[in-house]
Coordinates of C-alpha atoms in Angstrom, one line a residue:
M1 CA 16.2 -89.1 -4.6
N2 CA 18.8 -87.2 -6.6
L3 CA 18.2 -85.5 -9.9
S4 CA 19.9 -88.2 -12.0
R5 CA 17.7 -90.8 -10.4
L6 CA 14.6 -88.7 -11.0
F7 CA 15.6 -88.2 -14.6
L8 CA 16.0 -92.0 -15.0
F9 CA 12.6 -92.6 -13.5
I10 CA 11.0 -90.1 -15.9
I11 CA 12.7 -91.8 -18.9
C12 CA 11.6 -95.2 -17.6
I13 CA 8.0 -94.0 -17.3
A14 CA 8.0 -92.4 -20.8
S15 CA 9.5 -95.6 -22.3
A16 CA 6.9 -97.7 -20.5
R17 CA 4.1 -95.6 -22.0
A18 CA 5.6 -96.0 -25.4
Q19 CA 6.1 -99.8 -25.3
S20 CA 3.3 -101.1 -23.1
P21 CA 0.6 -100.0 -20.7
I22 CA 2.4 -100.4 -17.3
N23 CA -0.1 -98.8 -14.9
L24 CA 0.8 -99.8 -11.4
I25 CA -0.5 -98.5 -8.1
P26 CA 1.5 -97.8 -6.0
Q27 CA 4.2 -96.6 -8.4
P28 CA 7.4 -98.6 -8.0
V29 CA 10.8 -97.0 -7.2
S30 CA 12.2 -98.0 -10.6
I31 CA 10.7 -99.3 -13.8
L32 CA 12.9 -100.3 -16.8
P33 CA 10.8 -101.6 -19.7
Q34 CA 12.4 -104.3 -21.8
N35 CA 11.6 -105.8 -25.2
G36 CA 9.2 -108.6 -25.5
I37 CA 6.4 -110.2 -23.5
F38 CA 5.9 -113.3 -21.2
T39 CA 2.9 -115.4 -21.9
L40 CA 1.3 -117.3 -19.0
N41 CA -0.2 -120.7 -20.0
K42 CA -1.0 -124.2 -18.6
K43 CA 2.7 -125.2 -18.9
T44 CA 3.8 -122.3 -16.7
T45 CA 5.5 -123.5 -13.5
I46 CA 5.7 -121.7 -10.2
Q47 CA 8.6 -122.5 -7.9
Y48 CA 10.2 -121.1 -4.7
N49 CA 13.8 -121.6 -3.6
Q50 CA 13.3 -121.6 0.2
A51 CA 10.5 -123.1 2.3
E52 CA 9.7 -119.6 3.7
G53 CA 8.5 -118.7 0.2
R54 CA 6.0 -121.5 -0.1
A55 CA 3.0 -119.6 1.4
V56 CA 3.5 -116.7 -1.0
A57 CA 3.9 -119.1 -4.0
D58 CA 0.6 -120.8 -3.0
I59 CA -1.2 -117.4 -2.8
L60 CA 0.2 -116.6 -6.3
S61 CA -1.1 -119.8 -7.7
Q62 CA -4.5 -119.2 -6.2
Q63 CA -4.6 -115.6 -7.7
L64 CA -3.7 -116.9 -11.1
N65 CA -5.8 -120.1 -11.2
R66 CA -9.3 -118.8 -10.6
P67 CA -9.4 -116.5 -13.7
T68 CA -7.1 -118.5 -16.0
G69 CA -8.3 -122.0 -15.1
F70 CA -4.8 -123.3 -15.5
G71 CA -4.5 -125.2 -12.3
L72 CA -1.0 -124.2 -11.5
V73 CA 0.7 -125.8 -8.5
A74 CA 3.5 -124.1 -6.6
K75 CA 6.5 -126.4 -5.9
S76 CA 10.0 -126.2 -4.3
G77 CA 12.7 -125.7 -6.9
Q78 CA 14.8 -123.2 -8.8
T79 CA 13.8 -123.6 -12.4
G80 CA 10.2 -122.3 -12.4
T81 CA 9.1 -120.1 -15.3
I82 CA 7.8 -118.0 -12.4
Q83 CA 10.5 -118.2 -9.8
L84 CA 10.3 -116.8 -6.3
N85 CA 13.7 -116.5 -4.7
L86 CA 14.6 -115.4 -1.2
T87 CA 18.2 -114.0 -1.0
S88 CA 20.9 -116.0 0.7
T89 CA 22.7 -112.7 1.4
P90 CA 20.4 -109.8 2.2
D91 CA 20.1 -107.0 -0.5
A92 CA 20.5 -103.9 1.6
Q93 CA 18.5 -101.8 -0.9
L94 CA 15.4 -103.9 -0.5
G95 CA 15.1 -104.1 3.2
Q96 CA 12.3 -106.2 4.8
E97 CA 9.5 -105.4 2.2
G98 CA 11.3 -104.7 -1.1
Y99 CA 11.6 -106.8 -4.1
R100 CA 13.1 -107.1 -7.6
L101 CA 10.8 -108.2 -10.5
D102 CA 12.4 -109.3 -13.8
V103 CA 10.0 -110.3 -16.6
S104 CA 11.4 -111.5 -19.9
A105 CA 10.1 -113.6 -22.7
K106 CA 11.5 -116.7 -20.9
G107 CA 10.0 -116.2 -17.5
V108 CA 9.5 -114.2 -14.4
L109 CA 11.9 -113.9 -11.5
I110 CA 11.0 -112.2 -8.2
T111 CA 13.7 -111.8 -5.6
A112 CA 13.4 -110.5 -2.1
N113 CA 15.0 -110.7 1.3
R114 CA 11.9 -111.7 3.2
P115 CA 8.5 -113.3 2.3
A116 CA 6.9 -109.9 2.6
G117 CA 8.9 -108.7 -0.4
L118 CA 7.9 -111.7 -2.4
F119 CA 4.3 -111.0 -1.6
Y120 CA 4.5 -107.4 -2.8
G121 CA 6.3 -108.7 -5.9
I122 CA 3.4 -111.0 -6.8
Q123 CA 1.0 -108.1 -6.3
T124 CA 2.9 -106.1 -8.9
L125 CA 3.1 -109.2 -11.1
T126 CA -0.7 -109.5 -11.0
Q127 CA -1.2 -105.8 -11.9
L128 CA 1.0 -106.4 -15.0
L129 CA -1.5 -109.0 -16.3
P130 CA -4.7 -108.1 -18.1
K131 CA -7.6 -106.8 -16.0
E132 CA -9.5 -110.1 -16.3
I133 CA -7.0 -111.5 -13.8
E134 CA -9.1 -109.7 -11.2
G135 CA -12.2 -111.7 -12.1
K136 CA -13.8 -114.3 -9.9
D137 CA -14.6 -116.6 -12.9
A138 CA -12.5 -118.2 -15.6
A139 CA -11.9 -116.0 -18.6
T140 CA -10.7 -117.1 -22.1
R141 CA -8.0 -114.8 -23.3
T142 CA -4.2 -114.6 -23.8
W143 CA -2.4 -113.9 -20.5
T144 CA 0.7 -111.7 -21.3
L145 CA 3.0 -109.6 -19.2
P146 CA 5.2 -106.9 -20.6
A147 CA 8.9 -107.5 -20.2
V148 CA 10.2 -105.2 -17.5
K149 CA 12.7 -104.9 -14.7
I150 CA 11.4 -103.4 -11.5
T151 CA 13.1 -102.5 -8.2
D152 CA 10.8 -101.5 -5.5
Y153 CA 10.6 -100.9 -1.7
P154 CA 8.4 -98.8 0.5
R155 CA 9.0 -95.3 1.7
F156 CA 7.3 -95.9 5.1
G157 CA 7.1 -98.9 7.4
W158 CA 3.5 -98.0 8.5
R159 CA 1.0 -98.0 5.7
G160 CA -2.4 -98.4 7.1
I161 CA -6.2 -98.2 6.8
M162 CA -8.6 -98.1 9.7
L163 CA -12.0 -99.7 9.6
D164 CA -14.6 -98.7 12.2
V165 CA -16.8 -101.7 12.9
S166 CA -18.6 -100.2 15.9
R167 CA -21.0 -97.9 14.2
H168 CA -21.9 -100.7 11.8
F169 CA -20.9 -104.3 12.2
F170 CA -19.0 -106.0 9.4
T171 CA -18.8 -109.8 9.4
K172 CA -15.4 -111.6 9.6
D173 CA -15.7 -112.6 6.0
E174 CA -16.3 -109.0 5.0
V175 CA -13.3 -107.9 7.0
K176 CA -11.2 -110.5 5.4
Q177 CA -12.3 -109.3 1.9
Y178 CA -11.5 -105.7 2.8
I179 CA -8.0 -106.8 4.1
D180 CA -7.4 -108.7 0.9
Q181 CA -8.0 -105.6 -1.1
L182 CA -5.7 -103.5 1.0
A183 CA -2.9 -106.1 0.9
K184 CA -2.9 -106.0 -2.9
L185 CA -2.2 -102.3 -2.7
K186 CA 0.8 -102.9 -0.4
F187 CA -0.9 -101.6 2.8
N188 CA 0.6 -103.5 5.7
T189 CA -1.5 -102.3 8.7
F190 CA -5.2 -102.8 9.4
H191 CA -6.4 -100.7 12.3
W192 CA -9.5 -102.4 13.6
H193 CA -11.7 -100.0 15.6
L194 CA -13.5 -102.5 17.7
T195 CA -15.3 -100.5 20.4
D196 CA -17.1 -97.2 20.6
D197 CA -20.4 -95.7 21.8
N198 CA -22.4 -97.7 19.2
G199 CA -21.1 -101.2 19.7
W200 CA -18.6 -103.5 21.5
R201 CA -17.4 -106.0 18.9
I202 CA -14.8 -108.3 20.5
E203 CA -15.6 -111.2 22.9
I204 CA -14.0 -110.8 26.3
K205 CA -14.7 -114.0 28.1
S206 CA -14.2 -112.7 31.6
L207 CA -16.7 -109.9 30.9
P208 CA -19.5 -111.5 29.0
R209 CA -21.9 -108.6 29.2
L210 CA -19.7 -106.6 26.9
T211 CA -21.0 -108.6 24.0
E212 CA -24.3 -109.9 25.5
V213 CA -25.4 -106.2 26.0
G214 CA -22.8 -104.0 24.4
A215 CA -22.7 -105.5 21.0
W216 CA -26.4 -104.8 20.3
R217 CA -28.6 -101.8 19.8
V218 CA -32.1 -101.0 18.6
A219 CA -32.5 -100.9 14.8
R220 CA -32.8 -97.5 13.2
S221 CA -33.0 -96.3 9.6
G222 CA -32.1 -92.8 8.5
H223 CA -29.3 -90.3 8.8
Y224 CA -26.9 -91.1 11.6
G225 CA -26.9 -88.5 14.3
D226 CA -30.6 -87.7 13.9
L227 CA -32.1 -91.0 14.9
A228 CA -34.7 -91.6 17.6
E229 CA -33.8 -92.7 21.2
P230 CA -34.6 -96.3 22.2
K231 CA -38.2 -96.8 23.4
P232 CA -38.9 -98.5 26.7
G233 CA -38.6 -102.2 26.3
E234 CA -37.6 -102.0 22.7
P235 CA -35.4 -105.0 21.8
A236 CA -31.8 -104.4 20.8
T237 CA -31.4 -106.6 17.6
Y238 CA -28.9 -104.7 15.4
G239 CA -25.2 -105.4 15.8
G240 CA -22.9 -108.4 16.3
F241 CA -19.4 -109.2 17.5
Y242 CA -16.4 -111.4 16.8
T243 CA -15.7 -114.4 18.9
Q244 CA -12.1 -114.9 19.9
N245 CA -11.9 -117.7 17.3
D246 CA -13.1 -115.2 14.7
I247 CA -10.4 -112.8 15.8
R248 CA -7.7 -115.5 15.5
E249 CA -9.0 -116.5 12.0
V250 CA -8.9 -112.9 10.8
V251 CA -5.4 -112.3 12.3
A252 CA -4.0 -115.4 10.6
Y253 CA -5.6 -114.4 7.3
A254 CA -4.0 -110.9 7.5
Q255 CA -0.7 -112.3 8.6
A256 CA -0.6 -114.5 5.5
R257 CA -0.9 -111.3 3.4
N258 CA 1.7 -109.4 5.4
V259 CA -0.9 -107.3 7.1
T260 CA -0.5 -106.5 10.8
I261 CA -3.8 -105.9 12.7
V262 CA -3.8 -103.2 15.3
P263 CA -6.8 -103.5 17.6
E264 CA -8.4 -100.4 19.1
I265 CA -10.3 -100.4 22.4
D266 CA -11.4 -96.7 22.7
V267 CA -11.1 -95.3 26.2
P268 CA -11.8 -93.4 28.4
G269 CA -14.4 -91.6 26.2
H270 CA -16.4 -93.3 23.5
S271 CA -17.3 -96.0 26.0
M272 CA -21.1 -96.0 26.0
A273 CA -21.3 -99.6 24.8
A274 CA -19.1 -100.7 27.6
L275 CA -21.1 -98.6 30.1
A276 CA -24.4 -100.1 28.8
A277 CA -23.0 -103.4 30.0
Y278 CA -21.3 -102.2 33.2
P279 CA -22.8 -98.8 34.2
E280 CA -21.0 -98.9 37.5
L281 CA -17.8 -97.9 35.7
S282 CA -19.1 -94.4 35.0
C283 CA -19.2 -91.4 37.3
T284 CA -23.0 -91.3 37.6
K285 CA -23.5 -95.1 37.4
A286 CA -26.7 -94.3 35.5
A287 CA -28.1 -96.9 33.1
V288 CA -27.4 -96.2 29.5
S289 CA -28.1 -97.9 26.2
V290 CA -25.8 -98.7 23.3
N291 CA -26.3 -95.6 21.2
P292 CA -28.2 -96.2 17.9
G293 CA -27.1 -92.9 16.3
T294 CA -29.0 -90.3 18.3
P295 CA -27.8 -86.7 18.8
F296 CA -26.2 -87.4 22.1
S297 CA -23.7 -84.5 22.0
E298 CA -23.6 -80.8 21.2
W299 CA -20.7 -79.5 19.2
Y300 CA -19.9 -75.8 19.3
G301 CA -17.9 -75.4 16.1
N302 CA -14.5 -74.7 17.8
G303 CA -13.6 -78.3 18.6
T304 CA -15.3 -78.2 22.0
F305 CA -18.5 -80.2 22.8
K306 CA -20.8 -81.4 25.6
M307 CA -22.1 -84.9 26.1
K308 CA -25.8 -85.2 26.8
V309 CA -25.3 -88.8 28.0
E310 CA -22.3 -90.0 29.9
N311 CA -19.9 -92.1 27.8
T312 CA -16.7 -91.9 29.8
L313 CA -15.0 -94.3 32.3
N314 CA -14.4 -92.9 35.8
P315 CA -10.6 -92.4 36.1
S316 CA -10.9 -92.3 40.0
D317 CA -12.5 -95.8 40.3
E318 CA -10.1 -98.6 40.8
K319 CA -12.7 -101.0 39.4
V320 CA -12.2 -99.3 36.0
Y321 CA -8.5 -100.4 36.0
D322 CA -9.5 -103.9 37.1
F323 CA -11.9 -104.0 34.2
L324 CA -9.3 -102.7 31.7
D325 CA -6.8 -105.2 32.9
K326 CA -9.2 -108.0 32.1
V327 CA -10.0 -106.5 28.7
F328 CA -6.4 -105.9 27.7
T329 CA -5.2 -109.3 29.0
E330 CA -7.5 -111.0 26.5
V331 CA -6.9 -108.5 23.7
A332 CA -3.1 -108.8 24.1
A333 CA -3.3 -112.6 23.8
L334 CA -5.2 -112.4 20.5
F335 CA -3.1 -109.9 18.6
P336 CA 0.6 -110.6 18.2
N337 CA 1.6 -107.1 17.0
P338 CA 3.4 -104.8 19.6
Y339 CA 0.7 -102.1 19.6
I340 CA -2.7 -101.8 21.2
H341 CA -4.6 -98.6 20.3
V342 CA -6.4 -97.1 23.3
G343 CA -8.2 -94.2 21.6
G344 CA -8.1 -91.3 24.0
D345 CA -10.0 -89.0 21.6
E346 CA -12.9 -86.7 22.3
C347 CA -13.1 -87.5 26.0
Y348 CA -15.7 -85.2 27.6
K349 CA -14.7 -84.4 31.1
G350 CA -17.8 -82.6 32.4
Y351 CA -18.9 -85.6 34.4
W352 CA -15.4 -85.9 35.9
A353 CA -15.6 -82.3 37.0
Q354 CA -18.8 -83.0 39.0
N355 CA -17.6 -86.3 40.5
P356 CA -16.4 -86.3 44.2
G357 CA -14.1 -89.2 43.5
C358 CA -12.4 -87.4 40.6
Q359 CA -12.1 -84.2 42.6
A360 CA -10.5 -86.1 45.5
L361 CA -8.0 -87.8 43.1
M362 CA -7.1 -84.4 41.6
K363 CA -6.4 -83.1 45.0
Q364 CA -4.3 -86.2 45.9
L365 CA -2.3 -85.8 42.6
N366 CA -2.1 -82.0 43.0
L367 CA -3.8 -81.5 39.6
R368 CA -5.3 -78.1 38.9
H369 CA -7.2 -79.0 35.8
V370 CA -9.7 -81.8 35.3
E371 CA -8.2 -82.3 31.8
D372 CA -5.0 -83.6 33.5
L373 CA -6.9 -86.6 34.8
Q374 CA -6.7 -88.1 31.3
G375 CA -2.9 -88.1 31.5
Y376 CA -3.2 -90.0 34.8
F377 CA -5.7 -92.4 33.2
M378 CA -3.5 -93.0 30.2
G379 CA -0.5 -93.6 32.4
R380 CA -2.3 -96.3 34.3
V381 CA -3.5 -97.9 31.0
E382 CA 0.1 -97.8 29.6
K383 CA 1.3 -99.7 32.7
I384 CA -1.3 -102.3 32.1
L385 CA -0.3 -102.7 28.5
M386 CA 3.4 -102.8 29.3
A387 CA 2.8 -105.6 31.8
K388 CA 1.4 -107.6 28.8
G389 CA 4.3 -106.7 26.5
K390 CA 2.4 -104.2 24.5
K391 CA 3.0 -100.5 23.5
L392 CA 0.4 -97.8 23.9
L393 CA -0.8 -96.1 20.7
G394 CA -3.5 -93.3 20.8
W395 CA -5.0 -90.4 19.0
D396 CA -3.2 -87.1 19.4
E397 CA -5.4 -86.0 22.4
I398 CA -3.2 -88.3 24.6
L399 CA -0.6 -85.5 24.4
E400 CA -2.7 -83.1 26.4
G401 CA -2.4 -84.9 29.7
G402 CA 1.2 -85.9 29.3
I403 CA 2.3 -89.4 28.2
S404 CA 5.5 -91.4 28.5
S405 CA 8.3 -91.2 25.9
G406 CA 7.4 -94.8 24.8
A407 CA 3.9 -93.9 23.7
T408 CA 3.1 -93.6 19.9
V409 CA 0.8 -90.9 18.7
M410 CA -1.7 -91.0 15.8
S411 CA -2.2 -87.4 14.6
W412 CA -5.7 -86.9 13.3
R413 CA -6.6 -83.3 14.1
G414 CA -4.5 -82.0 11.2
I415 CA -0.7 -82.3 11.5
K416 CA -0.2 -80.2 14.6
G417 CA -0.3 -83.1 17.0
G418 CA 2.1 -85.1 14.9
I419 CA 4.6 -82.2 14.8
E420 CA 4.4 -81.7 18.6
A421 CA 4.7 -85.4 19.2
A422 CA 7.7 -85.9 16.9
Q423 CA 9.4 -82.8 18.3
A424 CA 9.0 -84.4 21.8
G425 CA 10.6 -87.6 20.6
H426 CA 7.5 -89.7 20.1
N427 CA 6.9 -92.0 17.1
V428 CA 4.1 -90.8 15.0
V429 CA 1.6 -92.2 12.5
M430 CA 0.2 -89.3 10.4
T431 CA -3.5 -89.6 9.7
P432 CA -4.8 -86.1 9.5
S433 CA -8.5 -85.7 8.8
T434 CA -7.7 -83.0 6.1
F435 CA -6.0 -85.7 3.9
A436 CA -6.9 -89.1 5.2
Y437 CA -10.5 -89.3 6.4
L438 CA -12.1 -91.6 4.0
D439 CA -15.6 -91.1 5.4
Y440 CA -15.7 -87.5 4.1
V441 CA -17.7 -86.6 1.1
Q442 CA -15.5 -87.0 -2.0
G443 CA -17.5 -85.1 -4.6
D444 CA -20.1 -82.2 -4.5
P445 CA -22.2 -82.4 -1.3
T446 CA -25.4 -82.1 -3.4
I447 CA -24.5 -85.4 -5.1
E448 CA -23.0 -87.4 -2.2
P449 CA -24.9 -88.5 0.9
P450 CA -24.3 -85.7 3.4
I451 CA -21.6 -85.7 6.0
Y452 CA -19.8 -82.9 7.8
A453 CA -16.7 -82.4 5.7
A454 CA -15.2 -83.1 2.2
L455 CA -12.0 -84.6 0.9
R456 CA -11.2 -85.1 -2.8
T457 CA -8.9 -87.7 -4.2
R458 CA -6.5 -85.1 -5.5
T459 CA -6.1 -83.7 -2.0
S460 CA -5.3 -87.1 -0.6
Y461 CA -2.8 -87.7 -3.3
G462 CA -1.1 -84.4 -2.6
Y463 CA -0.4 -85.3 1.1
E464 CA 3.2 -85.3 2.4
P465 CA 3.4 -87.2 5.7
V466 CA 6.7 -85.7 6.9
P467 CA 6.0 -82.1 7.9
D468 CA 8.7 -79.4 7.3
G469 CA 11.1 -79.1 10.2
V470 CA 10.3 -82.6 11.6
D471 CA 12.9 -85.4 11.8
A472 CA 11.6 -88.1 9.4
K473 CA 12.9 -90.8 11.8
Y474 CA 9.9 -90.2 14.1
I475 CA 7.3 -90.5 11.3
L476 CA 6.5 -94.2 11.1
G477 CA 4.2 -93.6 8.2
G478 CA 0.5 -92.8 7.6
Q479 CA -3.0 -94.2 7.5
G480 CA -6.4 -93.5 6.1
N481 CA -9.4 -93.8 8.4
L482 CA -12.8 -95.0 7.5
W483 CA -15.4 -94.1 10.2
T484 CA -18.7 -95.8 9.4
E485 CA -21.5 -93.7 10.9
Q486 CA -22.9 -93.3 7.4
I487 CA -21.4 -96.6 6.0
P488 CA -23.7 -99.6 6.7
T489 CA -22.3 -102.1 4.1
L490 CA -19.0 -103.4 2.7
R491 CA -20.0 -102.3 -0.8
Y492 CA -20.3 -98.7 0.4
A493 CA -17.1 -99.0 2.4
E494 CA -15.4 -99.8 -0.8
Y495 CA -17.1 -96.8 -2.5
M496 CA -15.7 -94.5 0.2
T497 CA -12.3 -96.1 0.2
Y498 CA -11.5 -96.0 -3.5
P499 CA -10.0 -94.2 -5.3
R500 CA -8.7 -92.2 -2.3
G501 CA -7.3 -95.4 -0.8
W502 CA -5.3 -95.9 -4.0
A503 CA -4.0 -92.4 -3.7
L504 CA -2.9 -93.0 -0.1
A505 CA -1.3 -96.3 -1.0
E506 CA 1.0 -94.4 -3.3
V507 CA 1.6 -91.6 -0.8
F508 CA 2.8 -94.2 1.8
W509 CA 4.8 -96.5 -0.5
S510 CA 6.3 -94.5 -3.4
P511 CA 9.2 -92.0 -3.4
K512 CA 7.7 -88.6 -3.0
E513 CA 9.8 -87.2 -5.8
V514 CA 8.0 -89.3 -8.5
K515 CA 4.5 -88.3 -7.5
N516 CA 2.6 -86.8 -10.5
W517 CA -1.1 -86.2 -10.4
P518 CA -1.8 -86.4 -14.2
N519 CA 0.2 -89.7 -14.4
F520 CA -1.6 -91.1 -11.3
V521 CA -5.0 -90.2 -13.0
Q522 CA -4.0 -92.3 -16.0
R523 CA -3.1 -95.3 -13.8
M524 CA -6.2 -94.8 -11.6
E525 CA -8.5 -95.0 -14.5
T526 CA -7.1 -98.4 -15.5
H527 CA -7.7 -99.5 -11.9
F528 CA -11.3 -98.4 -12.3
E529 CA -11.5 -101.1 -15.1
R530 CA -9.8 -103.7 -12.9
A531 CA -12.1 -102.9 -10.0
D532 CA -15.1 -103.4 -12.3
V533 CA -13.8 -106.9 -13.2
A534 CA -13.2 -107.6 -9.5
K535 CA -16.7 -106.2 -8.6
I536 CA -15.1 -103.8 -6.2
N537 CA -17.1 -100.5 -5.7
Y538 CA -15.5 -97.1 -6.1
S539 CA -16.4 -93.4 -6.5
R540 CA -16.3 -91.6 -9.8
A541 CA -16.5 -88.2 -8.2
I542 CA -13.2 -87.2 -9.8
Y543 CA -15.1 -86.6 -13.0
D544 CA -17.5 -84.1 -11.5
A545 CA -17.1 -80.3 -11.7
I546 CA -15.8 -78.4 -8.6
I547 CA -18.0 -75.4 -8.0
K548 CA -16.9 -72.4 -6.1
T549 CA -18.3 -68.9 -5.6
T550 CA -16.8 -65.7 -4.3
K551 CA -18.0 -62.2 -3.8
N552 CA -16.9 -59.7 -6.4
G553 CA -18.3 -56.4 -5.1
D554 CA -22.1 -56.8 -5.2
K555 CA -21.8 -59.6 -7.7
L556 CA -21.6 -63.4 -7.1
R557 CA -18.6 -64.8 -9.1
L558 CA -18.7 -68.4 -10.2
E559 CA -15.6 -70.5 -10.6
L560 CA -15.6 -74.0 -12.0
E561 CA -12.7 -76.5 -12.3
G562 CA -12.1 -80.2 -13.0
E563 CA -10.3 -82.4 -10.5
I564 CA -8.5 -84.3 -13.3
P565 CA -7.0 -83.1 -16.5
G566 CA -8.9 -83.2 -19.8
L567 CA -12.4 -82.4 -18.7
D568 CA -14.7 -79.9 -20.5
I569 CA -17.2 -78.2 -18.2
Y570 CA -20.5 -77.0 -19.7
Y571 CA -23.1 -75.1 -17.8
T572 CA -26.5 -73.3 -18.1
I573 CA -28.2 -70.6 -16.0
D574 CA -31.3 -70.3 -18.1
D575 CA -33.3 -73.3 -16.8
T576 CA -32.2 -75.6 -19.6
M577 CA -30.3 -78.9 -19.3
P578 CA -26.6 -78.5 -20.2
D579 CA -24.8 -80.6 -22.8
Q580 CA -21.8 -80.2 -25.1
F581 CA -23.5 -77.5 -27.0
S582 CA -24.1 -75.3 -24.0
T583 CA -21.7 -72.6 -22.8
R584 CA -18.3 -74.1 -22.1
Y585 CA -16.6 -72.8 -19.0
T586 CA -13.3 -71.0 -19.6
Q587 CA -12.9 -68.4 -16.9
P588 CA -14.7 -67.0 -13.8
I589 CA -18.0 -65.3 -14.5
D590 CA -20.2 -62.9 -12.6
L591 CA -23.6 -64.3 -12.3
P592 CA -26.6 -62.1 -13.1
D593 CA -29.0 -61.0 -10.4
G594 CA -32.3 -62.9 -10.0
P595 CA -33.5 -66.4 -9.0
I596 CA -31.1 -68.3 -11.4
T597 CA -30.2 -72.0 -11.2
L598 CA -26.8 -73.3 -12.2
R599 CA -26.7 -76.6 -13.9
T600 CA -23.3 -78.0 -14.9
I601 CA -21.9 -81.3 -16.3
T602 CA -18.5 -82.5 -17.5
Y603 CA -17.6 -84.1 -20.8
R604 CA -14.5 -85.7 -22.1
S605 CA -13.8 -86.5 -25.7
G606 CA -17.3 -85.4 -26.6
K607 CA -19.1 -87.7 -24.2
P608 CA -20.7 -86.9 -20.8
I609 CA -18.6 -88.3 -17.9
G610 CA -19.5 -86.5 -14.7
H611 CA -22.7 -86.1 -12.7
L612 CA -25.2 -83.3 -13.5
I613 CA -25.0 -80.8 -10.6
T614 CA -27.8 -78.4 -9.9
L615 CA -27.5 -75.4 -7.5
S616 CA -30.0 -72.6 -6.8
R617 CA -28.8 -69.1 -6.4
D618 CA -29.3 -69.4 -2.6
A619 CA -27.1 -72.5 -2.6
L620 CA -24.4 -70.7 -4.6
Q621 CA -24.7 -67.7 -2.3
K622 CA -24.0 -70.0 0.8
R623 CA -20.8 -71.2 -0.8
A624 CA -19.4 -67.7 -1.3
R625 CA -16.2 -66.9 0.6

């Protein structure tokens, strides 16, 4: 974007603020506020000019009818007060997913090259309406839209969110509900993590034990990773799976909302659920159970680890490839998109190193390192996928053993793998844990349920998917990942997704030049209100104080800051409860010696808005860098 275009955008935003509250997420490419408003009423008509636009028009009428009660019916035609038009000659600026939205006092016109563009146009249209449009029940109010001209199209073609349904099973209706939320934010890819150590969730008719055994584990409550082993004879009652008809239903639902589903079958590691069903596919051939969340591995802090229980397929056993051929034959038939994600991450190779068959295969292939067997394994898997017309997609570990030029890499261990893959000519989806892992704690770890890392919304919003020195043509886009070890319900999945998912929606859709954190915060807070109406859960951690400590000689120095503008931070260290009459934080302070306790809370406009956070001196000491 050149300077003149950026200046125009700023003027448009300023004008929008002055005339009407236009608070869209993700931010469009161009917004030109106009004079006047359009009022939606029972006489409003919805029409589409080409048959391909009918499905989108029907979705719009459904979105509008439930909260308004108007009973609008979409029809073919060119005179609707809400008119959806597909171009007869493609508009090069809009591409496959862009749209133009023109709202005036007379009506609404949405123009696009493809139905996907119309779909994204109606999502923007809905966001222009009052927040009650998000409700599930009819509301009595005036339904107005500000007059505006919007031109919009995405920065990246891959805008994704991954949901892990292995650690905890989510029903097909819950998955559809989650997809519906993502589609409204203009995400177009749903990465469905269907298999792992803790459950196999997809029916494979030629291998029935995968769901008869692999989809179920013993029930456990408590913190994931610390749970007890299954007892002898204990029934496995917790879990579930999707039938192939379930899969088809969800795929069709997603397609209607312009969301592509990418299935993941995680191999050769993370395969304990498969091995519980077919233990002969492992090196030891020992019986294992679907893991309920026990501490089955040891991590050493430098990225290396050891598995206490075997969870890897045997790369030297031809029966493994026969098994995978059956699995991918059925998976490929269910998902029309070109990709199948094959995992490839965190594959422990200790059992391979001790296996005679693996050692013989290494000798045959003239491999010096057992790690190189994964490259051989992935090469075999890619051939299986290619025979079914599919492309291989995997986590960045697939680079370590060597992969073909046609493989696509998902970079999760920071951005390093994505840079290496792009420089080697691979297509890349950027999903680094440091910016895009939605299972990470999003506020102070003393407030949030514990997990091993933290990620604030401001950090996610600040992400730039194209690293310096990398040709942007290899960066397909980006994705947020929601691993569910600690997420047992859809309600909590929403809490962990938003508002970070809103931030990533803007990172992947909007021009990077117009990103502005204070402006996003303003729009985000209006979406809190809309989410309340929609009964969608979200985190309010952005209102909490950020607490840091450093060493200043022999003193412990305290630093407090707010994640968003406009917060006042008050604190006490005298064992009293803080309020707006306590000490207001203005600059770093050296804490006095002794067994003090910090208590801090945020206010805005004279009212408490954040959580009370309480930290002992020992806890503060542990945070010191």
